[in-house]
Coordinates of C-alpha atoms and ligand atoms in Angstrom, one line a residue:
X1444 CA -23.6 42.3 21.6
X1445 CA -25.6 39.9 19.1
X1446 CA -28.0 37.3 20.1
X1447 CA -28.9 34.6 17.4
X1448 CA -31.8 32.1 17.8
X1449 CA -31.1 28.9 16.1
X1450 CA -33.4 26.1 15.0
X1451 CA -33.0 22.8 14.3
X1452 CA -35.4 20.0 13.1
X1453 CA -33.9 18.0 10.1
X1454 CA -34.1 14.8 11.5
X1455 CA -35.2 13.4 15.0
X1456 CA -34.3 16.3 17.4
X1457 CA -36.4 19.3 17.7
X1458 CA -33.9 22.0 19.1
X1459 CA -33.6 25.7 19.8
X1460 CA -30.6 27.8 20.9
X1461 CA -29.6 30.9 21.6
X1462 CA -26.1 32.0 21.2
X1463 CA -24.2 35.3 21.9
X1464 CA -21.5 36.6 19.4
X1465 CA -21.3 33.4 17.6
X1466 CA -19.8 31.4 20.2
X1467 CA -21.4 31.7 23.8
X1468 CA -24.3 29.6 24.2
X1469 CA -26.9 31.1 26.4
X1470 CA -29.4 28.1 25.9
X1471 CA -29.3 24.8 23.9
X1472 CA -32.6 22.8 24.1
X1473 CA -32.9 19.6 22.6
X1474 CA -36.1 17.4 22.5
X1475 CA -35.2 14.0 21.3
X1476 CA -37.4 11.7 19.7
X1477 CA -35.6 8.5 20.3
X1478 CA -38.5 6.8 22.2
X1479 CA -40.9 7.2 19.4
X1480 CA -38.4 5.6 16.5
X1481 CA -37.0 2.9 18.7
X1482 CA -39.5 0.1 18.1
X1483 CA -38.7 0.7 14.2
X1484 CA -34.9 0.5 14.7
X1485 CA -34.7 3.8 12.5
X1486 CA -36.3 7.2 12.1
X1487 CA -39.9 7.2 10.6
X1488 CA -40.3 10.6 8.4
X1489 CA -43.9 10.9 9.2
X1490 CA -43.5 10.7 13.0
X1491 CA -40.7 12.7 12.8
X1492 CA -42.4 15.7 11.2
X1493 CA -45.5 15.0 13.6
X1494 CA -43.3 15.3 16.7
X1495 CA -41.6 18.4 15.4
X1496 CA -44.9 20.3 15.2
X1497 CA -45.9 19.3 18.6
X1498 CA -42.6 20.3 19.9
X1499 CA -41.2 23.4 18.6
X1500 CA -43.0 25.8 20.5
X1501 CA -42.3 24.2 23.7
X1502 CA -38.7 24.0 22.9
X1503 CA -38.5 27.8 21.6
X1504 CA -40.0 28.8 25.1
X1505 CA -37.7 26.9 27.0
X1506 CA -34.7 28.0 25.2
X1507 CA -35.7 32.0 25.8
X1508 CA -36.4 31.0 29.3
X1509 CA -33.1 29.5 29.9
X1510 CA -31.2 32.3 28.3
X1511 CA -33.4 34.8 30.2
X1512 CA -34.4 36.7 27.1
X1513 CA -37.6 37.7 25.4
X1514 CA -37.9 36.8 21.7
X1515 CA -37.9 40.6 21.0
X1516 CA -34.2 40.7 22.2
X1517 CA -33.2 38.4 19.2
X1518 CA -30.8 40.2 16.6
X1519 CA -31.6 37.2 13.8
X1520 CA -33.5 33.9 13.4
X1521 CA -31.3 30.9 11.7
X1522 CA -32.2 27.7 10.8
X1523 CA -31.1 24.4 9.4
X1524 CA -32.9 24.3 6.1
X1525 CA -31.0 21.5 4.6
X1526 CA -29.9 18.9 4.2
X1527 CA -32.5 16.3 6.1
X1528 CA -35.9 14.8 5.9
X1529 CA -38.2 17.3 4.0
X1530 CA -41.1 17.2 6.2
X1531 CA -39.0 17.7 9.2
X1532 CA -37.2 20.5 7.7
X1533 CA -40.1 22.3 6.7
X1534 CA -41.4 22.8 10.4
X1535 CA -38.4 24.4 11.5
X1536 CA -38.2 26.6 8.2
X1537 CA -41.9 27.5 8.5
X1538 CA -41.3 28.3 12.2
X1539 CA -38.2 30.3 11.5
X1540 CA -39.8 32.3 8.7
X1541 CA -42.7 33.2 10.9
X1542 CA -40.7 34.3 13.9
X1543 CA -38.3 36.3 11.5
X1544 CA -41.4 38.2 9.7
X1545 CA -43.3 38.8 13.0
X1546 CA -40.2 40.0 14.7
X1547 CA -39.1 42.0 11.9
X1548 CA -35.5 40.2 11.9
X1549 CA -33.0 38.9 9.4
X1550 CA -33.7 35.3 8.5
X1551 CA -30.4 33.1 7.9
X1552 CA -30.7 29.7 6.4
X1553 CA -27.8 27.4 7.4
X1554 CA -26.5 24.1 6.0
X1555 CA -26.8 21.5 8.6
X1556 CA -23.4 19.8 7.6
X1557 CA -21.5 23.1 7.7
X1558 CA -23.0 23.8 11.1
X1559 CA -21.4 20.7 12.5
X1560 CA -18.1 21.4 11.4
X1561 CA -18.6 24.7 13.4
X1562 CA -19.6 22.7 16.5
X1563 CA -16.2 22.6 18.0
X1564 CA -16.1 26.3 18.1
X1565 CA -18.7 26.9 20.4
X1566 CA -18.0 27.9 24.0
X1567 CA -14.3 28.0 23.5
X1568 CA -12.5 29.1 26.7
X1569 CA -10.1 30.9 24.7
X1570 CA -12.6 33.3 23.2
X1571 CA -13.7 36.3 25.0
X1572 CA -17.5 35.8 25.8
X1573 CA -18.3 39.5 25.3
X1574 CA -16.8 40.0 21.7
X1575 CA -16.9 38.4 18.3
X1576 CA -14.7 35.0 18.4
X1577 CA -11.0 35.1 16.5
X1578 CA -10.5 31.9 14.6
X1579 CA -8.3 33.4 12.2
X1580 CA -5.2 31.3 13.3
X1581 CA -7.3 28.0 12.6
X1582 CA -7.7 28.6 8.9
X1583 CA -7.2 27.1 6.4
X1584 CA -8.7 24.2 8.2
X1585 CA -9.3 20.6 7.4
X1586 CA -13.0 19.6 8.3
X1587 CA -14.3 16.2 8.8
X1588 CA -18.2 15.5 9.3
X1589 CA -19.2 12.0 10.7
X1590 CA -22.9 11.5 11.0
X1591 CA -25.6 9.1 10.7
X1592 CA -26.2 10.6 7.1
X1593 CA -23.1 11.9 5.9
X1594 CA -19.3 11.3 6.2
X1595 CA -17.1 13.9 4.2
X1596 CA -14.0 15.8 4.3
X1597 CA -13.7 19.6 3.7
X1598 CA -11.4 22.2 2.9
X1599 CA -12.3 25.3 4.9
X1600 CA -10.9 28.8 4.5
X1601 CA -13.3 30.6 7.0
X1602 CA -16.4 29.0 9.1
X1603 CA -18.6 29.9 5.9
X1604 CA -16.0 29.2 3.0
X1605 CA -16.3 25.4 2.6
X1606 CA -15.2 23.1 -0.2
X1607 CA -15.8 19.2 -0.3
X1608 CA -12.8 17.1 -0.8
X1609 CA -14.3 13.8 -0.7
X1610 CA -17.5 11.8 1.1
X1611 CA -18.6 8.4 1.2
X1612 CA -19.7 6.5 -1.8
X1613 CA -21.8 4.2 0.1
X1614 CA -22.9 4.1 3.8
X1615 CA -22.1 6.9 6.3
X1616 CA -20.0 6.0 9.1
X1617 CA -22.6 6.5 11.8
X1618 CA -25.1 4.4 9.7
X1619 CA -22.3 1.5 9.6
X1620 CA -22.1 2.0 13.5
X1621 CA -26.0 1.6 13.5
X1622 CA -26.2 -1.4 11.3
X1623 CA -23.5 -3.4 13.0
X1624 CA -25.1 -2.5 16.4
X1625 CA -28.2 -4.0 14.8
X1626 CA -26.2 -7.1 13.6
X1627 CA -25.0 -7.6 17.5
X1628 CA -28.8 -7.0 18.7
X1629 CA -27.7 -3.8 20.8
X1630 CA -30.4 -1.4 21.4
X1631 CA -31.3 1.7 19.5
X1632 CA -29.8 4.0 18.9
X1633 CA -26.8 1.4 18.0
X1634 CA -23.7 3.9 17.7
X1635 CA -23.4 4.8 21.3
X1636 CA -24.2 1.4 22.5
X1637 CA -21.7 0.0 20.0
X1638 CA -18.9 2.6 21.4
X1639 CA -19.8 1.3 25.1
X1640 CA -19.6 -2.3 24.6
X1641 CA -16.3 -2.0 22.5
X1642 CA -14.3 -0.7 25.4
X1643 CA -14.4 -4.1 26.9
X1644 CA -13.5 -5.8 23.6
X1645 CA -9.9 -6.8 21.8
X1646 CA -10.0 -4.8 18.8
X1647 CA -7.3 -7.5 17.2
X1648 CA -9.7 -10.4 17.6
X1649 CA -10.9 -9.7 14.1
X1650 CA -9.0 -8.2 11.1
X1651 CA -11.7 -6.1 9.4
X1652 CA -10.8 -4.2 5.9
X1653 CA -9.7 -0.8 6.3
X1654 CA -11.0 0.9 3.0
X1655 CA -8.8 3.2 1.2
X1656 CA -10.1 3.2 -2.1
X1657 CA -7.7 4.5 -5.1
X1658 CA -4.4 5.8 -4.0
X1659 CA -5.3 9.4 -4.2
X1660 CA -8.9 8.9 -3.4
X1661 CA -10.4 11.4 -0.3
X1662 CA -13.6 9.4 -0.5
X1663 CA -15.0 6.8 2.1
X1664 CA -16.5 3.5 1.8
X1665 CA -18.1 1.6 5.0
X1666 CA -20.2 -1.1 3.0
X1667 CA -17.6 -3.7 2.8
X1668 CA -16.5 -3.5 6.3
X1669 CA -20.4 -3.7 7.2
X1670 CA -20.5 -7.0 5.1
X1671 CA -17.1 -8.4 6.9
X1672 CA -18.8 -7.9 10.1
X1673 CA -22.2 -9.3 9.0
X1674 CA -20.4 -12.5 7.8
X1675 CA -18.2 -12.7 11.2
X1676 CA -21.5 -12.4 13.1
X1677 CA -23.6 -15.1 11.0
X1678 CA -21.2 -17.0 9.0
X1679 CA -21.0 -17.2 5.4
X1680 CA -24.3 -17.1 3.8
X1681 CA -26.1 -20.2 1.9
X1682 CA -27.8 -19.2 -1.2
X1683 CA -31.0 -21.2 -2.3
X1684 CA -32.2 -22.0 -5.6
X1685 CA -35.2 -19.6 -4.9
X1686 CA -32.4 -16.6 -4.8
X1687 CA -33.0 -16.4 -0.8
X1688 CA -30.2 -16.7 1.3
X1689 CA -29.8 -18.1 5.1
X1690 CA -27.2 -17.8 7.8
X1691 CA -25.6 -20.5 9.9
X1692 CA -25.5 -18.4 12.9
X1693 CA -27.1 -15.4 14.6
X1694 CA -26.3 -12.9 17.3
X1695 CA -28.0 -14.8 19.9
X1696 CA -25.1 -17.7 19.3
X1697 CA -22.5 -14.7 20.5
X1698 CA -21.4 -14.2 24.0
X1699 CA -21.1 -10.8 25.4
X1700 CA -17.1 -11.1 25.1
X1701 CA -17.6 -11.9 21.4
X1702 CA -20.0 -9.0 20.7
X1703 CA -17.3 -6.4 22.4
X1704 CA -14.6 -8.1 20.4
X1705 CA -16.5 -7.5 17.2
X1706 CA -17.2 -4.1 18.4
X1707 CA -13.7 -3.1 19.1
X1708 CA -12.5 -4.8 15.8
X1709 CA -15.2 -2.8 13.9
X1710 CA -14.2 0.4 15.5
X1711 CA -10.6 0.1 14.9
X1712 CA -11.2 -0.6 11.0
X1713 CA -13.8 2.2 11.0
X1714 CA -11.8 4.9 12.3
X1715 CA -8.4 3.8 10.7
X1716 CA -10.4 4.5 7.5
X1717 CA -11.1 8.0 8.6
X1718 CA -7.8 8.6 9.8
X1719 CA -6.2 7.5 6.4
X1720 CA -8.2 10.1 4.7
X1721 CA -7.1 12.9 7.1
X1722 CA -3.5 11.8 6.4
X1723 CA -3.7 11.9 2.6
X1724 CA -5.4 15.3 2.9
X1725 CA -2.9 16.9 5.0
X1726 CA -0.1 15.6 2.7
X1727 CA -2.3 17.1 -0.3
X1728 CA -2.8 20.4 1.9
X1729 CA 0.0 21.2 3.8
X1730 CA -1.3 24.9 4.3
X1731 CA -3.9 23.3 6.7
X1732 CA -3.7 24.6 10.2
X1733 CA -6.2 23.1 12.3
X1734 CA -8.7 19.7 12.4
X1735 CA -12.7 20.6 12.6
X1736 CA -14.6 17.5 13.6
X1737 CA -18.1 17.5 13.9
X1738 CA -21.5 15.0 13.7
X1739 CA -22.9 12.5 16.1
X1740 CA -20.0 10.1 15.5
X1741 CA -17.6 12.6 17.0
X1742 CA -19.0 11.7 20.5
X1743 CA -17.1 8.4 19.9
X1744 CA -14.6 7.7 22.2
X1745 CA -12.4 5.7 20.0
X1746 CA -12.4 8.5 17.4
X1747 CA -11.6 11.0 19.7
X1748 CA -8.9 9.3 21.1
X1749 CA -7.3 8.4 17.8
X1750 CA -7.8 11.9 16.3
X1751 CA -6.3 13.4 19.6
X1752 CA -3.0 11.2 18.8
X1753 CA -3.2 12.3 15.2
X1754 CA -3.2 16.0 16.0
X1755 CA -0.6 15.8 18.6
X1756 CA 1.7 14.0 16.4
X1757 CA 1.0 16.6 13.5
X1758 CA 1.0 19.6 15.9
X1759 CA -2.5 20.7 14.8
X1760 CA -5.0 22.3 16.9
X1761 CA -8.0 19.9 17.0
X1762 CA -11.6 21.2 17.7
X1763 CA -13.6 18.2 18.9
X1764 CA -17.0 19.6 19.8
X1765 CA -18.2 19.2 23.6
X1766 CA -20.3 16.2 23.7
X1767 CA -23.6 18.2 23.9
X1768 CA -22.9 19.6 20.3
X1769 CA -21.9 16.4 18.9
X1770 CA -25.3 15.4 18.3
X1771 CA -27.8 17.4 16.2
X1772 CA -28.5 20.6 17.9
X1773 CA -29.4 24.1 17.2
X1774 CA -26.3 25.9 19.0
X1775 CA -24.4 25.0 16.0
X1776 CA -26.7 26.4 13.7
X1777 CA -26.8 29.9 15.6
X1778 CA -23.2 30.1 16.1
X1779 CA -22.5 29.7 12.3
X1780 CA -25.5 32.1 11.4
X1781 CA -23.7 34.8 13.2
X1782 CA -20.8 34.6 10.8
X1783 CA -23.1 34.5 7.9
X1784 CA -25.1 37.5 9.3
X1785 CA -21.6 39.4 9.6
X1786 CA -20.9 38.7 6.0
X1787 CA -24.5 40.1 5.0
X1788 CA -25.4 36.6 3.9
X1789 CA -29.2 36.4 4.9
X1790 CA -32.2 35.0 3.3
X1791 CA -35.7 36.1 2.7
X1792 CA -38.9 34.3 2.9
X1793 CA -38.6 32.4 0.0
X1794 CA -35.9 30.4 1.7
X1795 CA -36.6 26.7 1.1
X1796 CA -36.2 23.8 2.8
X1797 CA -34.0 21.3 0.8
X1798 CA -33.5 17.5 1.1
X1799 CA -29.8 17.3 0.0
X1800 CA -26.8 19.5 0.7
X1801 CA -25.3 21.7 -1.8
X1802 CA -22.1 20.7 -3.0
X1803 CA -19.1 22.8 -4.0
X1804 CA -16.2 20.5 -4.7
X1805 CA -12.7 21.4 -4.4
X1806 CA -11.2 22.0 -7.6
X1807 CA -7.2 22.2 -7.3
Ligands
KG4_1977 O1 -25.2 14.0 13.7 P1 -26.1 13.3 13.8 O2 -26.8 13.6 15.6 O3 -27.4 13.0 13.1 C1 -27.0 12.9 11.7 O4 -27.0 14.3 11.2 O5 -27.0 12.1 11.1 O6 -25.6 11.6 14.2 C2 -26.3 10.5 14.3 C3 -25.4 9.5 14.4 C4 -25.9 8.0 14.5 O7 -25.6 7.2 13.3 C5 -25.5 7.6 15.9 O8 -25.6 6.1 16.0 C6 -24.1 7.9 15.7 O9 -24.0 9.5 15.4 N1 -23.4 8.4 17.1 C7 -22.3 7.6 17.7 C8 -22.0 7.9 19.0 N2 -22.9 8.6 19.4 C9 -23.7 9.0 18.2 N3 -21.5 6.5 16.9 C10 -20.7 5.9 17.5 N4 -20.1 6.3 18.8 C11 -20.9 7.2 19.5 N5 -20.5 7.3 20.9
ZN1978 ZN1 -26.3 16.0 12.0

């Protein structure tokens, strides 16, 4: 039996988890900072770092208590060390180093994006909780990460052998959700609220553009869609001689039904753009045997519905994370760390917090 402690602090969630054998989650504690960032309608890095410092020890204590273990029973300490807000990452990385050193246990640095791809493999009823998981039938897999900071497709030959196929050239899909929610005057965090009101809307009310980019592209773009929604909400801008622009309308001129229709039409276009690139990838990589999805937007009801349809049509296993593992969490960090640990990929105390992910593109 291998117990891995996971720590996550890359953005606005302070999280610790204990995971057994890479998939059985014994504790998954998340302290969200939403209330601290709400009045700014976005994450303020300094506030996030300070809140991580205050919360990391209580969250760690809570996690060990929930798992019913002492820290001494942990076999390895893992931490999301990239990408993210540097000051926020430093709190988790410093804490993980201190724990690994004082406990005399291996330290495993994990890429947060790669961990999102693993989230759908946690707590699977088809895996025995007392042994190592066997995911071999799922690989090679096509991975899609849809979060507030990233939108990218991956070719994966194992949970730790991951190559990027394409990524957004402008906004991440979660960022587009959040910005459109702000245009509609929805409360922060925007994505889940947009999802909710869209359920009552007519998705055909507006024909928003579905970005496809070049014929062979596996990249994404969401800024054109965002601008199309802006002009629908506020009308075309009038440009003045001093360079400033004004709009004819604002969100307060919209009825709740208007907002629901815009939300539903936006979601149809945004999710279609993701599905188009998955379809293209499946044509290019016919060896793919499953779809692994992760990131905050994988909680989206429209995305879950449309990807389930796609997977059924293609007869491919689909691993969508349970809701609690869609958002940032440390269970996905500890789960993936188990595989790195088994492969001997451990770090020393020189492990650094890094603001960006390390990209290995697929060269075919
Ligand atoms: O993965 P995550 O927790 O943080 C990052 O690594 O970015 O993703 C957060 C993003 C936010 O943009 C949030 O609005 C979006 O995920 N999100 C959703 C939903 N739940 C969270 N977007 C659409 N529908 C949802 N239900
Ligand atoms: Zn994330």
